[in-house]
Short mmCIF file of C-alpha atoms in Angstrom, two decimals:
data_model
loop_
_atom_site.label_atom_id
_atom_site.label_comp_id
_atom_site.label_asym_id
_atom_site.label_seq_id
_atom_site.Cartn_x
_atom_site.Cartn_y
_atom_site.Cartn_z
CA UNK A 1 35.24 28.59 -59.83
CA UNK A 2 32.16 28.85 -58.00
CA UNK A 3 31.56 32.53 -57.41
CA UNK A 4 31.69 32.70 -52.97
CA UNK A 5 28.42 32.69 -52.40
CA UNK A 6 27.87 29.59 -53.98
CA UNK A 7 30.95 28.09 -51.92
CA UNK A 8 29.35 29.46 -48.72
CA UNK A 9 25.71 28.13 -49.65
CA UNK A 10 27.33 24.35 -50.32
CA UNK A 11 29.45 24.34 -47.53
CA UNK A 12 26.51 25.52 -44.69
CA UNK A 13 24.31 22.52 -46.83
CA UNK A 14 27.71 19.85 -45.91
CA UNK A 15 27.33 21.16 -42.51
CA UNK A 16 23.32 20.98 -42.41
CA UNK A 17 23.70 17.30 -43.77
CA UNK A 18 26.16 16.88 -40.87
CA UNK A 19 23.98 17.59 -38.19
CA UNK A 20 21.14 15.78 -39.75
CA UNK A 21 23.54 12.77 -39.82
CA UNK A 22 24.53 13.09 -36.15
CA UNK A 23 20.68 13.93 -35.44
CA UNK A 24 19.81 10.84 -36.78
CA UNK A 25 22.02 8.71 -34.92
CA UNK A 26 20.63 9.96 -32.14
CA UNK A 27 17.23 9.33 -32.38
CA UNK A 28 18.03 5.82 -34.04
CA UNK A 29 20.13 5.12 -31.02
CA UNK A 30 17.57 6.07 -28.58
CA UNK A 31 16.44 2.91 -27.31
CA UNK A 32 15.02 2.55 -24.06
CA UNK A 33 17.14 -0.03 -21.46
CA UNK A 34 13.81 -2.05 -21.16
CA UNK A 35 13.78 -2.67 -24.97
CA UNK A 36 15.40 -5.70 -25.67
CA UNK A 37 15.11 -8.64 -28.43
CA UNK A 38 12.54 -6.71 -30.50
CA UNK A 39 10.04 -5.99 -27.37
CA UNK A 40 9.52 -3.36 -25.31
CA UNK A 41 9.01 -4.03 -21.21
CA UNK A 42 8.15 -1.16 -19.12
CA UNK A 43 9.45 -1.24 -15.44
CA UNK A 44 7.63 -1.97 -12.48
CA UNK A 45 9.69 -1.26 -9.30
CA UNK A 46 11.24 1.90 -9.38
CA UNK A 47 13.81 3.40 -6.19
CA UNK A 48 11.65 5.91 -3.75
CA UNK A 49 11.73 9.52 -4.67
CA UNK A 50 14.02 11.88 -2.64
CA UNK A 51 11.32 14.35 -2.52
CA UNK A 52 8.91 11.64 -1.05
CA UNK A 53 11.02 10.89 1.55
CA UNK A 54 11.92 14.63 2.61
CA UNK A 55 15.10 13.48 4.28
CA UNK A 56 14.09 10.28 6.00
CA UNK A 57 14.93 7.42 4.06
CA UNK A 58 14.30 5.39 7.40
CA UNK A 59 11.07 4.07 6.28
CA UNK A 60 11.98 2.73 2.75
CA UNK A 61 14.97 0.86 3.86
CA UNK A 62 15.08 -2.76 5.26
CA UNK A 63 15.48 -3.42 8.83
CA UNK A 64 16.21 -7.39 8.93
CA UNK A 65 16.67 -8.25 5.16
CA UNK A 66 17.70 -7.37 2.08
CA UNK A 67 15.93 -8.10 -0.98
CA UNK A 68 16.69 -6.99 -4.60
CA UNK A 69 19.68 -5.00 -6.04
CA UNK A 70 19.31 -1.95 -4.88
CA UNK A 71 20.71 -2.52 -1.47
CA UNK A 72 23.97 -3.68 -2.08
CA UNK A 73 24.70 -6.64 0.43
CA UNK A 74 28.59 -5.55 1.04
CA UNK A 75 27.55 -2.19 2.04
CA UNK A 76 24.10 -2.67 3.42
CA UNK A 77 24.12 -5.81 5.30
CA UNK A 78 24.45 -5.48 8.61
CA UNK A 79 25.61 -8.01 11.86
CA UNK A 80 21.79 -8.83 12.12
CA UNK A 81 21.19 -9.05 8.69
CA UNK A 82 24.04 -11.51 8.25
CA UNK A 83 22.68 -14.27 9.75
CA UNK A 84 19.18 -13.56 7.53
CA UNK A 85 21.55 -14.09 3.98
CA UNK A 86 22.91 -17.33 5.39
CA UNK A 87 19.59 -18.36 6.00
CA UNK A 88 19.19 -17.66 2.28
CA UNK A 89 21.00 -20.25 1.42
CA UNK A 90 18.96 -22.89 3.57
CA UNK A 91 16.09 -22.16 2.16
CA UNK A 92 17.57 -23.22 -1.63
CA UNK A 93 18.61 -25.97 0.38
CA UNK A 94 15.43 -26.54 1.37
CA UNK A 95 13.28 -26.17 -1.77
CA UNK A 96 15.84 -28.36 -3.64
CA UNK A 97 15.84 -31.13 -1.64
CA UNK A 98 12.69 -31.07 -0.91
CA UNK A 99 12.14 -30.88 3.13
CA UNK A 100 9.05 -31.22 4.15
CA UNK A 101 7.18 -31.31 7.88
CA UNK A 102 5.90 -34.13 9.14
CA UNK A 103 3.39 -33.96 11.84
CA UNK A 104 3.32 -35.22 15.80
CA UNK A 105 3.35 -38.56 16.92
CA UNK A 106 -0.32 -39.85 16.48
CA UNK A 107 -2.80 -39.15 19.01
CA UNK A 108 -1.02 -36.37 20.47
CA UNK A 109 -1.66 -33.55 19.35
CA UNK A 110 1.49 -31.88 18.99
CA UNK A 111 2.35 -29.68 16.65
CA UNK A 112 4.39 -30.76 13.74
CA UNK A 113 7.70 -31.46 13.79
CA UNK A 114 10.65 -30.59 11.14
CA UNK A 115 12.34 -33.72 10.39
CA UNK A 116 16.43 -34.35 10.25
CA UNK A 117 18.12 -32.65 7.23
CA UNK A 118 17.87 -34.70 3.79
CA UNK A 119 21.36 -35.93 3.12
CA UNK A 120 22.72 -33.95 -0.13
CA UNK A 121 22.50 -36.15 -3.36
CA UNK A 122 24.64 -34.66 -5.94
CA UNK A 123 23.56 -36.92 -8.85
CA UNK A 124 19.91 -35.99 -7.78
CA UNK A 125 20.44 -32.36 -6.59
CA UNK A 126 22.57 -30.44 -8.57
CA UNK A 127 20.88 -30.96 -11.92
CA UNK A 128 17.77 -29.01 -10.32
CA UNK A 129 20.41 -26.64 -8.88
CA UNK A 130 20.94 -26.11 -11.87
CA UNK A 131 18.17 -25.55 -13.77
CA UNK A 132 17.21 -23.40 -11.23
CA UNK A 133 20.26 -21.06 -11.90
CA UNK A 134 19.88 -21.65 -15.61
CA UNK A 135 16.32 -20.48 -15.40
CA UNK A 136 17.22 -17.37 -13.47
CA UNK A 137 20.11 -16.68 -16.02
CA UNK A 138 17.49 -17.06 -19.33
CA UNK A 139 15.28 -14.14 -17.15
CA UNK A 140 18.51 -11.65 -16.77
CA UNK A 141 16.99 -9.47 -19.89
CA UNK A 142 13.55 -9.18 -18.02
CA UNK A 143 15.07 -8.79 -14.61
CA UNK A 144 17.05 -6.08 -15.62
CA UNK A 145 14.01 -4.49 -17.61
CA UNK A 146 11.86 -4.58 -14.08
CA UNK A 147 13.90 -2.03 -12.35
CA UNK A 148 14.13 1.30 -13.26
CA UNK A 149 17.82 3.02 -12.23
CA UNK A 150 17.43 7.12 -11.76
CA UNK A 151 19.79 9.62 -11.61
CA UNK A 152 18.69 10.41 -7.91
CA UNK A 153 18.89 7.59 -5.62
CA UNK A 154 19.02 9.57 -2.54
CA UNK A 155 16.93 6.75 -0.60
CA UNK A 156 19.16 4.17 -1.82
CA UNK A 157 22.71 4.56 0.49
CA UNK A 158 22.10 8.23 0.83
CA UNK A 159 22.61 8.55 -2.93
CA UNK A 160 25.92 7.32 -2.83
CA UNK A 161 27.80 7.78 -6.43
CA UNK A 162 29.35 4.34 -5.78
CA UNK A 163 25.67 2.74 -5.56
CA UNK A 164 24.72 4.30 -8.19
CA UNK A 165 27.55 2.99 -10.55
CA UNK A 166 27.59 -0.22 -9.03
CA UNK A 167 23.95 -0.82 -9.67
CA UNK A 168 24.07 0.54 -13.30
CA UNK A 169 26.91 -2.01 -13.80
CA UNK A 170 24.43 -5.01 -12.67
CA UNK A 171 21.04 -3.53 -14.11
CA UNK A 172 21.50 -1.86 -17.21
CA UNK A 173 22.54 -4.18 -20.07
CA UNK A 174 25.26 -1.84 -22.28
CA UNK A 175 27.15 -1.62 -18.70
CA UNK A 176 26.39 -5.33 -17.61
CA UNK A 177 29.48 -7.80 -17.56
CA UNK A 178 29.51 -11.68 -17.47
CA UNK A 179 30.34 -11.31 -13.91
CA UNK A 180 27.63 -8.85 -12.80
CA UNK A 181 25.12 -11.39 -14.80
CA UNK A 182 26.27 -14.07 -12.47
CA UNK A 183 25.79 -12.28 -9.53
CA UNK A 184 22.53 -10.46 -10.14
CA UNK A 185 21.20 -14.20 -11.37
CA UNK A 186 22.64 -15.53 -7.68
CA UNK A 187 20.89 -12.62 -5.65
CA UNK A 188 18.14 -13.44 -7.92
CA UNK A 189 18.10 -17.70 -6.68
CA UNK A 190 18.47 -16.39 -3.48
CA UNK A 191 16.21 -13.83 -2.75
CA UNK A 192 13.26 -15.85 -5.31
CA UNK A 193 13.96 -19.02 -2.41
CA UNK A 194 13.57 -17.04 0.49
CA UNK A 195 10.31 -15.39 -0.42
CA UNK A 196 9.36 -18.81 -2.01
CA UNK A 197 9.87 -20.53 1.08
CA UNK A 198 8.28 -17.86 3.13
CA UNK A 199 4.85 -18.08 0.85
CA UNK A 200 4.80 -21.42 0.55
CA UNK A 201 4.81 -21.93 4.71
CA UNK A 202 2.38 -19.32 4.95
CA UNK A 203 -0.47 -21.34 2.07
CA UNK A 204 0.22 -24.26 4.08
CA UNK A 205 -0.75 -21.99 7.46
CA UNK A 206 -4.11 -20.66 5.39
CA UNK A 207 -5.48 -24.19 4.19
CA UNK A 208 -4.93 -25.33 7.21
CA UNK A 209 -6.99 -22.56 8.93
CA UNK A 210 -9.60 -23.02 5.84
CA UNK A 211 -9.73 -26.65 7.04
CA UNK A 212 -9.16 -26.32 10.67
CA UNK A 213 -10.62 -22.81 11.49
CA UNK A 214 -7.18 -22.24 12.92
CA UNK A 215 -3.15 -23.30 12.43
CA UNK A 216 -2.02 -20.31 12.94
CA UNK A 217 1.13 -22.03 14.45
CA UNK A 218 4.35 -22.59 12.32
CA UNK A 219 5.19 -25.69 11.11
CA UNK A 220 8.78 -25.48 10.27
CA UNK A 221 11.92 -24.26 12.41
CA UNK A 222 12.42 -20.77 11.06
CA UNK A 223 11.85 -19.68 14.58
CA UNK A 224 15.10 -21.64 15.34
CA UNK A 225 17.15 -21.24 12.65
CA UNK A 226 18.26 -17.92 13.04
CA UNK A 227 19.61 -17.65 16.44
CA UNK A 228 19.45 -14.83 19.04
CA UNK A 229 16.80 -13.25 16.45
CA UNK A 230 13.65 -14.65 17.13
CA UNK A 231 11.29 -11.33 16.76
CA UNK A 232 12.98 -11.37 13.60
CA UNK A 233 10.26 -12.26 11.64
CA UNK A 234 7.94 -9.26 11.76
CA UNK A 235 10.92 -7.08 10.51
CA UNK A 236 11.21 -8.92 7.65
CA UNK A 237 7.63 -9.19 6.71
CA UNK A 238 7.54 -5.63 7.10
CA UNK A 239 10.79 -5.41 4.60
CA UNK A 240 8.93 -7.26 2.32
CA UNK A 241 6.49 -4.45 1.65
CA UNK A 242 9.43 -1.71 1.02
CA UNK A 243 9.19 -0.33 -2.46
CA UNK A 244 13.26 -0.70 -2.09
CA UNK A 245 13.04 -4.25 -1.37
CA UNK A 246 11.39 -6.02 -4.50
CA UNK A 247 12.16 -8.13 -6.96
CA UNK A 248 9.71 -9.36 -9.82
CA UNK A 249 7.64 -12.15 -8.84
CA UNK A 250 7.89 -13.94 -11.93
CA UNK A 251 11.61 -14.68 -10.45
CA UNK A 252 9.29 -16.88 -8.05
CA UNK A 253 7.13 -18.10 -10.26
CA UNK A 254 10.04 -19.58 -11.99
CA UNK A 255 11.46 -21.10 -9.40
CA UNK A 256 8.35 -22.90 -8.34
CA UNK A 257 8.04 -24.09 -11.81
CA UNK A 258 11.19 -25.78 -11.52
CA UNK A 259 11.19 -26.60 -7.67
CA UNK A 260 7.36 -28.01 -8.48
CA UNK A 261 8.20 -32.03 -8.19
CA UNK A 262 10.14 -31.03 -4.89
CA UNK A 263 7.76 -28.82 -2.92
CA UNK A 264 4.99 -29.63 -0.80
CA UNK A 265 2.67 -27.25 -3.32
CA UNK A 266 -0.28 -26.92 -4.90
CA UNK A 267 -0.69 -26.91 -8.65
CA UNK A 268 -0.78 -23.05 -10.12
CA UNK A 269 -0.14 -20.00 -8.62
CA UNK A 270 -3.43 -19.87 -6.24
CA UNK A 271 -0.29 -20.99 -3.65
CA UNK A 272 1.48 -17.88 -3.90
CA UNK A 273 -1.81 -15.62 -3.33
CA UNK A 274 -2.74 -17.58 -0.93
CA UNK A 275 0.71 -17.67 0.69
CA UNK A 276 1.09 -13.98 0.11
CA UNK A 277 -2.06 -12.69 1.80
CA UNK A 278 -1.62 -15.00 4.73
CA UNK A 279 2.14 -13.42 5.51
CA UNK A 280 0.76 -9.40 5.32
CA UNK A 281 -2.35 -10.34 7.11
CA UNK A 282 -1.33 -8.92 10.08
CA UNK A 283 -0.43 -6.03 8.48
CA UNK A 284 -3.79 -5.16 6.62
CA UNK A 285 -5.10 -2.12 7.78
CA UNK A 286 -8.61 -3.82 8.16
CA UNK A 287 -7.49 -7.15 9.35
CA UNK A 288 -8.65 -9.97 6.54
CA UNK A 289 -10.36 -13.28 7.78
CA UNK A 290 -8.33 -14.81 4.49
CA UNK A 291 -10.18 -18.39 5.30
CA UNK A 292 -13.59 -16.40 4.23
CA UNK A 293 -14.19 -16.47 0.26
CA UNK A 294 -15.83 -13.24 0.67
CA UNK A 295 -12.58 -11.48 2.35
CA UNK A 296 -11.81 -10.11 -0.91
CA UNK A 297 -14.30 -7.93 -3.04
CA UNK A 298 -12.55 -8.73 -6.27
CA UNK A 299 -9.85 -11.87 -6.43
CA UNK A 300 -6.75 -11.40 -6.60
CA UNK A 301 -4.78 -12.81 -9.43
CA UNK A 302 -0.90 -13.37 -9.11
CA UNK A 303 -0.18 -12.77 -13.02
CA UNK A 304 -1.58 -9.05 -12.68
CA UNK A 305 0.81 -8.46 -9.63
CA UNK A 306 4.39 -7.09 -10.20
CA UNK A 307 6.32 -7.65 -6.51
CA UNK A 308 4.77 -8.32 -3.36
CA UNK A 309 4.00 -4.78 -2.87
CA UNK A 310 1.81 -5.01 -5.26
CA UNK A 311 0.04 -8.58 -4.94
CA UNK A 312 -0.71 -6.13 -1.22
CA UNK A 313 -1.75 -3.31 -3.12
CA UNK A 314 -4.07 -5.19 -4.92
CA UNK A 315 -5.83 -6.65 -1.84
CA UNK A 316 -6.31 -3.78 -0.45
CA UNK A 317 -8.00 -1.58 -3.15
CA UNK A 318 -10.62 -4.10 -4.67
CA UNK A 319 -12.69 -1.08 -4.83
CA UNK A 320 -16.33 -1.20 -6.47
CA UNK A 321 -16.45 1.73 -9.59
CA UNK A 322 -18.16 4.34 -7.49
CA UNK A 323 -21.16 5.86 -9.20
CA UNK A 324 -21.45 9.70 -9.23
CA UNK A 325 -24.93 10.33 -8.20
CA UNK A 326 -27.07 13.31 -9.85
CA UNK A 327 -26.91 15.45 -6.60
CA UNK A 328 -23.05 15.26 -6.98
CA UNK A 329 -22.89 15.84 -11.01
CA UNK A 330 -24.38 18.50 -10.36
CA UNK A 331 -22.23 19.77 -8.13
CA UNK A 332 -19.35 19.76 -10.06
CA UNK A 333 -20.61 22.62 -12.03
CA UNK A 334 -21.42 25.22 -8.71
CA UNK A 335 -17.72 24.04 -7.22
CA UNK A 336 -14.57 25.54 -8.36
CA UNK A 337 -12.21 22.56 -9.28
CA UNK A 338 -9.66 23.19 -6.52
CA UNK A 339 -12.15 22.15 -4.06
CA UNK A 340 -11.94 18.54 -5.44
CA UNK A 341 -9.38 17.91 -3.32
CA UNK A 342 -10.04 19.63 -0.25
CA UNK A 343 -12.48 19.49 2.35
CA UNK A 344 -12.54 21.19 5.87
CA UNK A 345 -11.32 19.29 8.99
CA UNK A 346 -13.46 17.30 11.32
CA UNK A 347 -13.61 19.83 14.03
CA UNK A 348 -15.89 22.27 11.40
CA UNK A 349 -17.39 19.93 9.48
CA UNK A 350 -18.94 18.94 12.80
CA UNK A 351 -19.92 22.18 13.39
CA UNK A 352 -21.74 22.93 10.22
CA UNK A 353 -23.77 19.34 10.83
CA UNK A 354 -21.89 16.71 9.42
CA UNK A 355 -22.06 13.33 11.61
CA UNK A 356 -19.26 10.79 11.71
CA UNK A 357 -19.55 7.07 11.88
CA UNK A 358 -17.58 4.11 11.49
CA UNK A 359 -18.51 1.98 9.02
CA UNK A 360 -19.64 -1.29 10.43
CA UNK A 361 -17.41 -4.91 9.19
CA UNK A 362 -19.29 -6.16 6.22
CA UNK A 363 -20.42 -3.15 5.19
CA UNK A 364 -17.30 -1.92 3.81
CA UNK A 365 -15.06 -3.59 1.00
CA UNK A 366 -11.70 -2.31 2.07
CA UNK A 367 -10.76 0.86 4.43
CA UNK A 368 -10.60 2.72 1.24
CA UNK A 369 -14.38 2.48 1.18
CA UNK A 370 -15.81 6.21 2.70
CA UNK A 371 -19.26 7.00 1.55
CA UNK A 372 -21.53 10.26 2.62
CA UNK A 373 -24.85 10.08 2.46
CA UNK A 374 -25.81 14.12 1.70
CA UNK A 375 -29.61 13.39 2.87
CA UNK A 376 -28.95 12.53 6.35
CA UNK A 377 -25.13 14.41 6.57
CA UNK A 378 -23.27 11.07 7.81
CA UNK A 379 -19.78 10.86 7.03
CA UNK A 380 -19.31 7.12 7.11
CA UNK A 381 -15.16 6.00 7.14
CA UNK A 382 -13.84 2.31 8.13
CA UNK A 383 -11.85 2.41 11.15
CA UNK A 384 -8.19 2.65 10.98
CA UNK A 385 -5.81 1.33 13.78
CA UNK A 386 -2.49 3.07 13.92
CA UNK A 387 0.52 1.25 14.75
CA UNK A 388 4.36 2.07 14.65
CA UNK A 389 4.66 -0.21 11.53
CA UNK A 390 1.61 1.80 9.87
CA UNK A 391 3.96 4.57 8.63
CA UNK A 392 6.54 3.03 6.50
CA UNK A 393 3.25 0.84 5.09
CA UNK A 394 1.50 3.74 3.91
CA UNK A 395 5.09 5.48 3.02
CA UNK A 396 5.75 2.47 0.33
CA UNK A 397 2.11 2.31 -1.07
CA UNK A 398 2.30 6.01 -1.34
CA UNK A 399 5.62 6.09 -3.01
CA UNK A 400 4.48 2.95 -5.16
CA UNK A 401 1.35 4.78 -6.54
CA UNK A 402 3.81 7.95 -7.14
CA UNK A 403 6.04 5.85 -9.34
CA UNK A 404 4.36 3.23 -10.71
CA UNK A 405 1.92 4.90 -13.61
CA UNK A 406 -0.80 1.63 -13.70
CA UNK A 407 -2.30 2.21 -10.34
CA UNK A 408 -5.23 4.12 -9.56
CA UNK A 409 -3.65 6.27 -7.02
CA UNK A 410 -6.37 5.02 -4.32
CA UNK A 411 -4.46 5.10 -1.43
CA UNK A 412 -2.70 8.28 -2.12
CA UNK A 413 -6.53 9.93 -2.17
CA UNK A 414 -7.28 8.94 1.22
CA UNK A 415 -4.14 10.26 2.80
CA UNK A 416 -5.36 13.53 1.69
CA UNK A 417 -8.43 13.16 2.20
CA UNK A 418 -7.56 11.80 6.33
CA UNK A 419 -4.65 14.94 6.24
CA UNK A 420 -7.68 17.48 5.57
CA UNK A 421 -9.27 16.18 7.65
CA UNK A 422 -7.01 15.56 10.60
CA UNK A 423 -5.70 19.19 11.19
CA UNK A 424 -5.10 19.21 15.08
CA UNK A 425 -5.16 17.42 18.06
CA UNK A 426 -8.70 18.22 18.20
CA UNK A 427 -9.66 16.56 14.93
CA UNK A 428 -8.02 13.23 15.96
CA UNK A 429 -9.97 12.90 19.52
CA UNK A 430 -12.79 13.49 17.79
CA UNK A 431 -12.41 10.65 15.10
CA UNK A 432 -11.38 8.53 18.14
CA UNK A 433 -14.35 9.19 19.82
CA UNK A 434 -16.01 7.97 16.89
CA UNK A 435 -14.48 4.92 16.53
CA UNK A 436 -12.60 5.67 12.85
CA UNK A 437 -8.75 6.38 14.03
CA UNK A 438 -7.70 3.85 16.82
CA UNK A 439 -4.21 5.32 17.59
CA UNK A 440 -1.83 2.54 19.28
CA UNK A 441 1.09 4.19 18.39
CA UNK A 442 4.30 4.88 20.77
CA UNK A 443 5.07 8.18 21.73
CA UNK A 444 2.26 11.72 22.20
CA UNK A 445 -0.79 12.18 20.32
CA UNK A 446 1.22 14.32 17.92
CA UNK A 447 2.94 11.52 16.15
CA UNK A 448 -0.83 10.67 15.75
CA UNK A 449 -2.10 13.75 14.40
CA UNK A 450 0.70 14.41 12.02
CA UNK A 451 0.26 11.03 10.37
CA UNK A 452 -0.77 11.90 7.09
CA UNK A 453 0.35 15.06 6.81
CA UNK A 454 3.82 12.80 6.86
CA UNK A 455 2.52 9.93 4.71
CA UNK A 456 1.52 12.40 1.74
CA UNK A 457 4.17 14.94 2.01
CA UNK A 458 5.45 15.29 -2.01
CA UNK A 459 2.47 13.17 -2.83
CA UNK A 460 0.37 14.62 -5.92
CA UNK A 461 -3.11 13.70 -6.75
CA UNK A 462 -5.20 14.50 -9.78
CA UNK A 463 -8.34 15.02 -9.61
CA UNK A 464 -9.65 13.08 -12.45
CA UNK A 465 -7.57 10.06 -10.84
CA UNK A 466 -9.24 10.67 -7.49
CA UNK A 467 -11.97 8.53 -6.71
CA UNK A 468 -13.14 10.38 -3.60
CA UNK A 469 -13.39 13.64 -5.56
CA UNK A 470 -17.52 13.32 -5.66
CA UNK A 471 -17.37 12.85 -2.31
CA UNK A 472 -15.39 15.56 -1.60
CA UNK A 473 -17.24 17.76 -3.10
CA UNK A 474 -20.46 16.81 -1.52
CA UNK A 475 -18.72 16.98 1.71
CA UNK A 476 -18.25 20.62 0.97
CA UNK A 477 -21.55 21.57 -0.51
CA UNK A 478 -23.34 20.15 2.81
CA UNK A 479 -21.04 22.28 5.03
CA UNK A 480 -21.72 25.63 2.93
CA UNK A 481 -25.61 24.84 3.56
CA UNK A 482 -27.41 26.77 5.87
CA UNK A 483 -29.99 24.59 7.44
CA UNK A 484 -26.99 22.00 8.48
CA UNK A 485 -25.65 24.33 9.93
CA UNK A 486 -28.65 25.75 12.03
CA UNK A 487 -29.48 22.12 13.09
CA UNK A 488 -25.77 22.18 14.65
CA UNK A 489 -25.64 24.73 16.59
CA UNK A 490 -29.29 23.53 17.92
CA UNK A 491 -28.13 20.39 18.33
CA UNK A 492 -24.81 21.88 19.97
CA UNK A 493 -26.10 24.34 22.03
CA UNK A 494 -29.79 23.40 23.07
CA UNK A 495 -29.55 19.24 22.96
CA UNK A 496 -25.37 18.66 23.65
CA UNK A 497 -25.66 17.37 27.10
CA UNK A 498 -28.73 15.84 29.31
CA UNK A 499 -28.85 18.89 31.79
CA UNK A 500 -29.21 20.66 28.37
CA UNK A 501 -32.43 18.84 27.33
CA UNK A 502 -33.64 18.72 30.29
CA UNK A 503 -33.48 22.92 30.74
CA UNK A 504 -34.59 22.67 27.39
CA UNK A 505 -37.96 20.72 27.78
CA UNK A 506 -38.57 22.63 31.14
CA UNK A 507 -38.32 25.88 29.50
CA UNK A 508 -41.03 24.42 26.54
CA UNK A 509 -42.95 23.53 29.79
CA UNK A 510 -42.79 27.01 30.94
CA UNK A 511 -43.36 28.46 27.44
CA UNK A 512 -46.40 26.16 26.68
CA UNK A 513 -48.21 26.80 30.84
CA UNK A 514 -47.92 30.29 30.33
CA UNK A 515 -48.80 30.08 26.57
CA UNK A 516 -52.02 28.00 27.79
CA UNK A 517 -52.83 30.72 30.53
CA UNK A 518 -52.54 33.53 28.26
CA UNK A 519 -54.94 32.22 25.99
CA UNK A 520 -58.13 31.01 29.19
CA UNK A 521 -56.96 34.67 30.79
CA UNK A 522 -58.06 36.23 26.88
CA UNK A 523 -60.94 33.59 26.46
CA UNK A 524 -62.37 34.48 29.62
CA UNK A 525 -62.31 38.38 28.83
CA UNK A 526 -63.83 37.79 25.91
CA UNK A 527 -65.75 35.22 26.44
CA UNK A 528 -67.11 35.63 29.86
CA UNK A 529 -69.15 32.88 31.41
CA UNK A 530 -73.00 33.45 31.10
CA UNK A 531 -74.59 34.31 34.21
CA UNK A 532 -77.36 32.04 36.06
#
């Protein structure tokens, strides 16, 4: 028999081998949920983190229409939403049947009138419906891989455990079953057709606007289909830009591909881009004239957009790559790193000689396009109009940047920069007088003053990805200089009002006359006139 020491050694080796085998199983089986059929798809739609919501989930919850799987219809749909849920079926039918809007009587100048609903022909329309359903079913692996399920889902139905379990059964392949797959395919068909119908309608409006210079009126019966909720479409547009309320755009593209022979749409994805930009033009921080070719600095490609919020995000962040001047490059060596994320408030900067100016239309590509001239001390910021819907819009843009790694983080950097500028109501009044921040929000002024602090609460922005870091360095360095402060004191104390200017001029004239009088008195003393 083996000695006890050898037996113990062999027993220990066997345990190590078992541990290694168990470890190998865990590593080999650690396949991400988004990995299927031998390839890896990165999620593009994330749940808004609870720390960004800070207990306020209203900016991330739909008010009129539920899109996507995050808000379960059985739990979330209210009486008002139920009308739009029924209208989604109407959208599917209209797209399948190929119903078009016809013009009014010739020469009357009346708006387009929708024809009577076409009859459903099973032998014609049922096969097309089947192809749409099959397209959704074939996309289920990609659809599931597009969503990221978090263990913390405070912004979804209050973080209800049943909601999390239902989502896992719906979206995670290992938990999914045939019934949940058919449910997900049906939901994607409904939501995809609803969005496609809206985008095609808006694309027609944009097309008429380019041809006729107008055409903002409706040519469909959307306003009469949802009885008692005629004002709901503004809420629908805002709901389509909620991060928790998205579906992948490849779902809409797949439906368009199946329905091209049925709907009145141009070829290609441009019709969806035009429709999306037209749909969200009223919410754009700087209103775009979308019928002008130069409205966007960089063309937006639908192939690069993952969902509607991403498409909108791309339309507002088409910034040219900033070039850092040699002056700001040298400033980076002088300033401590923490200052690249901070600037003094607007009132302090003005007291230090920084002048605020609203950038004129045509000189800025986006509301993010801020410019500072170190020579003149002028900080130019594009005007931004604040409405009640602005906070949910900005919150979801920031949440998208904080969750999706493929974004530059420009909106977060902008919000942090503006939060530094606006600390008190005096700062808000200063920027309002300069035409930079125009407050149209209901309620007291404090709501506008705290706007950016609420937007960027819990958000993080790294200095190496902050496009405003060089500009912030220049502003801080300029503010610390002595001459700008002296000039600011001079302008404030002696040229702050017309009466002060008059007093300075009078004092200067008195001093000049006194000096002349003294000069002539001394001259007459040392050079008396010759006696004749």
